[in-house]
Amino acid sequence: MSKITLEPNSLGSGTFTLSAPNSNNNRTFVIPDADGELLTTQSPIGPEQLTGLPTGAVIQVKQTQKIDVFSTSTNTYVNITGLSVDITPSSSLNKILIISTITASSTTNSDWGGFSFRFLRDSSPLPVGTQTGNWIEGIAGGLYRRNRHGVESYSYQFIDSPNTTNTVSYRPQIAANIYNGGTVAHVNGSANESTSYSGNGVSTITVMEIVG
């Protein structure tokens, strides 16, 4: 026959009372055959406590939002200042769902100018489209004519497998596609800040840990 033992703590001075509710029902509580602690409404619960969840369950969500303008004339990929997010997976078997929207435009002194995007996990690029000709490899991009500076939103979704429980950082990068020079890529705005028809926007990156 199994036994139940209540062990006092010699270092404490408080009294703990087990009390029954005002009820006319009979109840049975089965103690699990495992070590552990009782949780209360004040107990902190993090991803490491969420075990036994079904595949596809969302454990944690992180997001970063950027509202100011970032511009670059570099035709190689550069970080978009202030737009990155860190997440620490609770299991190396879990996936990370990336959902991002980037608002961008470009200005050019030439007939055409544009930009391309890609995403990094830490310093490693995530999959991009196959390069053709002189195109810059990326996951999305835009192309604008001279004096046409409309601001548009570009979306991205990807399920990544970082295979680690260390903190990982996700961030988008942008590159200006220069045709005959003079192209500037803008995130969240355009060069025509004095006009009312160009507009601006907000860019976000959201990551979710998914039980794998």
mmCIF file of C-alpha atoms in Angstrom:
data_model
loop_
_atom_site.group_PDB
_atom_site.id
_atom_site.type_symbol
_atom_site.label_atom_id
_atom_site.label_comp_id
_atom_site.label_asym_id
_atom_site.label_seq_id
_atom_site.Cartn_x
_atom_site.Cartn_y
_atom_site.Cartn_z
ATOM 1 C CA MET A 1 0.000 0.000 0.000
ATOM 2 C CA SER A 2 1.331 3.424 -0.948
ATOM 3 C CA LYS A 3 1.679 6.040 1.774
ATOM 4 C CA ILE A 4 1.197 9.807 1.970
ATOM 5 C CA THR A 5 3.688 11.760 4.065
ATOM 6 C CA LEU A 6 3.481 15.433 5.011
ATOM 7 C CA GLU A 7 6.930 16.772 5.786
ATOM 8 C CA PRO A 8 7.313 20.006 7.820
ATOM 9 C CA ASN A 9 10.171 22.418 7.151
ATOM 10 C CA SER A 10 12.268 23.052 10.245
ATOM 11 C CA LEU A 11 13.421 26.431 8.910
ATOM 12 C CA GLY A 12 9.938 27.911 8.575
ATOM 13 C CA SER A 13 7.622 29.299 11.245
ATOM 14 C CA GLY A 14 4.331 29.562 9.337
ATOM 15 C CA THR A 15 1.331 27.238 9.537
ATOM 16 C CA PHE A 16 -0.094 25.732 6.372
ATOM 17 C CA THR A 17 -3.686 24.475 6.493
ATOM 18 C CA LEU A 18 -5.429 22.047 4.148
ATOM 19 C CA SER A 19 -9.106 23.039 4.238
ATOM 20 C CA ALA A 20 -12.177 21.597 2.551
ATOM 21 C CA PRO A 21 -14.602 23.810 0.581
ATOM 22 C CA ASN A 22 -18.260 24.294 1.489
ATOM 23 C CA SER A 23 -19.528 21.384 -0.604
ATOM 24 C CA ASN A 24 -21.762 18.332 -0.287
ATOM 25 C CA ASN A 25 -19.850 16.376 -2.946
ATOM 26 C CA ASN A 26 -17.169 13.741 -2.495
ATOM 27 C CA ARG A 27 -13.986 14.428 -4.425
ATOM 28 C CA THR A 28 -10.840 12.373 -5.108
ATOM 29 C CA PHE A 29 -7.520 13.902 -6.111
ATOM 30 C CA VAL A 30 -5.053 11.511 -7.724
ATOM 31 C CA ILE A 31 -1.423 12.515 -7.177
ATOM 32 C CA PRO A 32 0.708 11.939 -10.308
ATOM 33 C CA ASP A 33 3.558 9.453 -10.070
ATOM 34 C CA ALA A 34 6.217 12.123 -10.682
ATOM 35 C CA ASP A 35 8.201 14.724 -8.808
ATOM 36 C CA GLY A 36 7.090 18.345 -9.118
ATOM 37 C CA GLU A 37 5.621 21.408 -7.463
ATOM 38 C CA LEU A 38 2.097 22.738 -7.124
ATOM 39 C CA LEU A 39 1.370 25.767 -9.296
ATOM 40 C CA THR A 40 -0.722 28.713 -8.174
ATOM 41 C CA THR A 41 -2.099 31.771 -9.948
ATOM 42 C CA GLN A 42 1.133 33.511 -8.898
ATOM 43 C CA SER A 43 3.472 30.873 -10.351
ATOM 44 C CA PRO A 44 5.535 31.992 -13.357
ATOM 45 C CA ILE A 45 4.925 29.782 -16.398
ATOM 46 C CA GLY A 46 7.401 29.854 -19.269
ATOM 47 C CA PRO A 47 7.814 27.719 -22.387
ATOM 48 C CA GLU A 48 9.895 25.175 -20.451
ATOM 49 C CA GLN A 49 6.829 24.344 -18.297
ATOM 50 C CA LEU A 50 4.590 23.775 -21.322
ATOM 51 C CA THR A 51 5.238 20.105 -22.012
ATOM 52 C CA GLY A 52 3.002 17.527 -23.628
ATOM 53 C CA LEU A 53 1.400 20.006 -26.044
ATOM 54 C CA PRO A 54 0.273 18.700 -29.451
ATOM 55 C CA THR A 55 2.315 19.280 -32.600
ATOM 56 C CA GLY A 56 1.493 22.687 -34.061
ATOM 57 C CA ALA A 57 0.692 24.358 -30.740
ATOM 58 C CA VAL A 58 2.017 27.902 -30.297
ATOM 59 C CA ILE A 59 4.233 28.229 -27.202
ATOM 60 C CA GLN A 60 5.467 31.818 -27.386
ATOM 61 C CA VAL A 61 5.175 34.888 -29.616
ATOM 62 C CA LYS A 62 7.640 37.775 -30.041
ATOM 63 C CA GLN A 63 7.258 40.890 -32.189
ATOM 64 C CA THR A 64 9.201 44.008 -33.169
ATOM 65 C CA GLN A 65 7.643 47.031 -34.881
ATOM 66 C CA LYS A 66 9.480 49.783 -36.748
ATOM 67 C CA ILE A 67 7.779 53.121 -37.425
ATOM 68 C CA ASP A 68 10.666 55.376 -38.475
ATOM 69 C CA VAL A 69 12.246 55.601 -41.942
ATOM 70 C CA PHE A 70 15.401 53.751 -42.994
ATOM 71 C CA SER A 71 17.150 54.466 -46.311
ATOM 72 C CA THR A 72 20.116 52.944 -48.143
ATOM 73 C CA SER A 73 21.790 53.313 -51.532
ATOM 74 C CA THR A 74 23.944 50.189 -51.086
ATOM 75 C CA ASN A 75 23.496 47.461 -53.704
ATOM 76 C CA THR A 76 24.483 44.740 -51.222
ATOM 77 C CA TYR A 77 22.295 43.605 -48.345
ATOM 78 C CA VAL A 78 22.317 45.696 -45.163
ATOM 79 C CA ASN A 79 20.394 45.402 -41.897
ATOM 80 C CA ILE A 80 17.276 47.529 -41.485
ATOM 81 C CA THR A 81 18.061 49.418 -38.300
ATOM 82 C CA GLY A 82 15.645 48.648 -35.444
ATOM 83 C CA LEU A 83 13.881 45.751 -37.167
ATOM 84 C CA SER A 84 14.906 42.427 -35.591
ATOM 85 C CA VAL A 85 13.467 40.044 -33.028
ATOM 86 C CA ASP A 86 15.026 37.481 -30.658
ATOM 87 C CA ILE A 87 13.438 34.250 -29.480
ATOM 88 C CA THR A 88 14.721 31.387 -27.312
ATOM 89 C CA PRO A 89 13.232 28.007 -28.343
ATOM 90 C CA SER A 90 12.270 25.722 -25.459
ATOM 91 C CA SER A 91 13.138 22.622 -27.509
ATOM 92 C CA SER A 92 15.544 22.009 -30.370
ATOM 93 C CA LEU A 93 12.748 20.019 -32.064
ATOM 94 C CA ASN A 94 10.424 23.016 -32.316
ATOM 95 C CA LYS A 95 9.908 25.267 -35.322
ATOM 96 C CA ILE A 96 9.848 29.056 -35.612
ATOM 97 C CA LEU A 97 7.122 30.641 -37.749
ATOM 98 C CA ILE A 98 8.214 34.011 -39.153
ATOM 99 C CA ILE A 99 5.546 36.489 -40.278
ATOM 100 C CA SER A 100 6.727 39.865 -41.519
ATOM 101 C CA THR A 101 5.400 42.865 -43.396
ATOM 102 C CA ILE A 102 7.833 45.475 -44.703
ATOM 103 C CA THR A 103 6.677 48.792 -46.137
ATOM 104 C CA ALA A 104 9.091 50.179 -48.714
ATOM 105 C CA SER A 105 9.686 52.289 -51.794
ATOM 106 C CA SER A 106 12.628 53.551 -53.845
ATOM 107 C CA THR A 107 13.744 56.710 -55.615
ATOM 108 C CA THR A 108 16.079 56.865 -58.576
ATOM 109 C CA ASN A 109 17.820 59.322 -60.853
ATOM 110 C CA SER A 110 17.568 56.762 -63.632
ATOM 111 C CA ASP A 111 14.604 55.426 -65.581
ATOM 112 C CA TRP A 112 14.250 52.473 -63.223
ATOM 113 C CA GLY A 113 15.351 51.603 -59.685
ATOM 114 C CA GLY A 114 14.265 49.127 -57.057
ATOM 115 C CA PHE A 115 15.192 46.975 -54.085
ATOM 116 C CA SER A 116 15.272 43.395 -52.810
ATOM 117 C CA PHE A 117 14.716 41.783 -49.402
ATOM 118 C CA ARG A 118 16.077 38.760 -47.629
ATOM 119 C CA PHE A 119 15.929 37.440 -44.046
ATOM 120 C CA LEU A 120 18.641 36.217 -41.709
ATOM 121 C CA ARG A 121 18.672 33.816 -38.790
ATOM 122 C CA ASP A 122 21.593 35.237 -36.820
ATOM 123 C CA SER A 123 24.109 35.670 -39.663
ATOM 124 C CA SER A 124 22.752 32.919 -41.943
ATOM 125 C CA PRO A 125 20.444 33.881 -44.849
ATOM 126 C CA LEU A 126 17.119 32.058 -45.043
ATOM 127 C CA PRO A 127 16.154 30.550 -48.438
ATOM 128 C CA VAL A 128 15.833 33.028 -51.322
ATOM 129 C CA GLY A 129 14.750 32.834 -54.942
ATOM 130 C CA THR A 130 17.143 31.453 -57.553
ATOM 131 C CA GLN A 131 19.300 34.172 -59.091
ATOM 132 C CA THR A 132 18.740 34.923 -62.786
ATOM 133 C CA GLY A 133 21.020 37.238 -64.727
ATOM 134 C CA ASN A 134 22.030 40.260 -62.685
ATOM 135 C CA TRP A 135 19.096 40.084 -60.266
ATOM 136 C CA ILE A 136 19.893 40.241 -56.578
ATOM 137 C CA GLU A 137 18.746 37.031 -54.882
ATOM 138 C CA GLY A 138 15.916 37.718 -52.441
ATOM 139 C CA ILE A 139 12.450 36.805 -51.181
ATOM 140 C CA ALA A 140 10.679 39.890 -52.598
ATOM 141 C CA GLY A 141 11.426 43.193 -54.252
ATOM 142 C CA GLY A 142 10.053 46.293 -55.912
ATOM 143 C CA LEU A 143 10.748 48.282 -59.056
ATOM 144 C CA TYR A 144 9.980 51.980 -59.557
ATOM 145 C CA ARG A 145 10.365 54.537 -62.330
ATOM 146 C CA ARG A 146 11.835 57.996 -61.946
ATOM 147 C CA ASN A 147 9.605 60.343 -59.898
ATOM 148 C CA ARG A 148 7.193 57.542 -58.938
ATOM 149 C CA HIS A 149 7.624 56.889 -55.239
ATOM 150 C CA GLY A 150 4.552 55.018 -54.036
ATOM 151 C CA VAL A 151 4.963 53.165 -50.733
ATOM 152 C CA GLU A 152 3.871 49.506 -50.752
ATOM 153 C CA SER A 153 3.812 46.610 -48.277
ATOM 154 C CA TYR A 154 5.632 43.320 -48.838
ATOM 155 C CA SER A 155 4.766 40.212 -46.814
ATOM 156 C CA TYR A 156 6.867 37.190 -45.884
ATOM 157 C CA GLN A 157 6.096 33.921 -44.101
ATOM 158 C CA PHE A 158 8.478 31.062 -43.431
ATOM 159 C CA ILE A 159 8.740 28.110 -41.032
ATOM 160 C CA ASP A 160 12.329 27.777 -39.825
ATOM 161 C CA SER A 161 14.026 24.911 -37.986
ATOM 162 C CA PRO A 162 16.852 26.466 -35.917
ATOM 163 C CA ASN A 163 17.574 23.135 -34.129
ATOM 164 C CA THR A 164 18.740 24.839 -30.946
ATOM 165 C CA THR A 165 17.625 26.037 -27.533
ATOM 166 C CA ASN A 166 19.953 29.029 -27.720
ATOM 167 C CA THR A 167 18.547 32.486 -28.417
ATOM 168 C CA VAL A 168 18.260 33.157 -32.150
ATOM 169 C CA SER A 169 17.782 36.501 -33.878
ATOM 170 C CA TYR A 170 15.699 37.063 -37.019
ATOM 171 C CA ARG A 171 15.999 40.191 -39.147
ATOM 172 C CA PRO A 172 15.240 41.389 -42.680
ATOM 173 C CA GLN A 173 17.849 43.005 -44.913
ATOM 174 C CA ILE A 174 17.384 45.295 -47.902
ATOM 175 C CA ALA A 175 19.536 46.087 -50.955
ATOM 176 C CA ALA A 176 19.066 48.833 -53.537
ATOM 177 C CA ASN A 177 18.929 47.509 -57.107
ATOM 178 C CA ILE A 178 20.909 50.140 -58.949
ATOM 179 C CA TYR A 179 20.322 50.735 -62.649
ATOM 180 C CA ASN A 180 22.700 53.424 -63.972
ATOM 181 C CA GLY A 181 23.194 54.671 -60.389
ATOM 182 C CA GLY A 182 21.275 56.987 -58.117
ATOM 183 C CA THR A 183 18.819 54.494 -56.576
ATOM 184 C CA VAL A 184 17.868 54.814 -52.901
ATOM 185 C CA ALA A 185 15.695 52.211 -51.153
ATOM 186 C CA HIS A 186 13.430 53.436 -48.346
ATOM 187 C CA VAL A 187 11.719 51.435 -45.579
ATOM 188 C CA ASN A 188 8.501 52.983 -44.164
ATOM 189 C CA GLY A 189 8.629 56.024 -46.432
ATOM 190 C CA SER A 190 9.882 57.716 -49.583
ATOM 191 C CA ALA A 191 12.071 60.638 -50.528
ATOM 192 C CA ASN A 192 9.109 63.008 -50.957
ATOM 193 C CA GLU A 193 8.423 63.758 -47.296
ATOM 194 C CA SER A 194 7.013 67.197 -48.194
ATOM 195 C CA THR A 195 4.201 65.766 -50.312
ATOM 196 C CA SER A 196 0.905 64.300 -49.131
ATOM 197 C CA TYR A 197 0.591 61.642 -51.829
ATOM 198 C CA SER A 198 3.701 59.547 -51.130
ATOM 199 C CA GLY A 199 2.678 58.352 -47.659
ATOM 200 C CA ASN A 200 4.582 56.257 -45.157
ATOM 201 C CA GLY A 201 4.063 53.006 -43.289
ATOM 202 C CA VAL A 202 4.955 50.570 -40.499
ATOM 203 C CA SER A 203 7.078 47.419 -40.732
ATOM 204 C CA THR A 204 6.831 44.452 -38.370
ATOM 205 C CA ILE A 205 8.432 41.072 -37.768
ATOM 206 C CA THR A 206 6.667 38.443 -35.649
ATOM 207 C CA VAL A 207 8.070 35.043 -34.638
ATOM 208 C CA MET A 208 6.176 32.163 -33.031
ATOM 209 C CA GLU A 209 7.608 29.013 -31.474
ATOM 210 C CA ILE A 210 5.627 26.027 -32.759
ATOM 211 C CA VAL A 211 5.709 22.575 -31.189
ATOM 212 C CA GLY A 212 7.438 20.378 -33.760
#
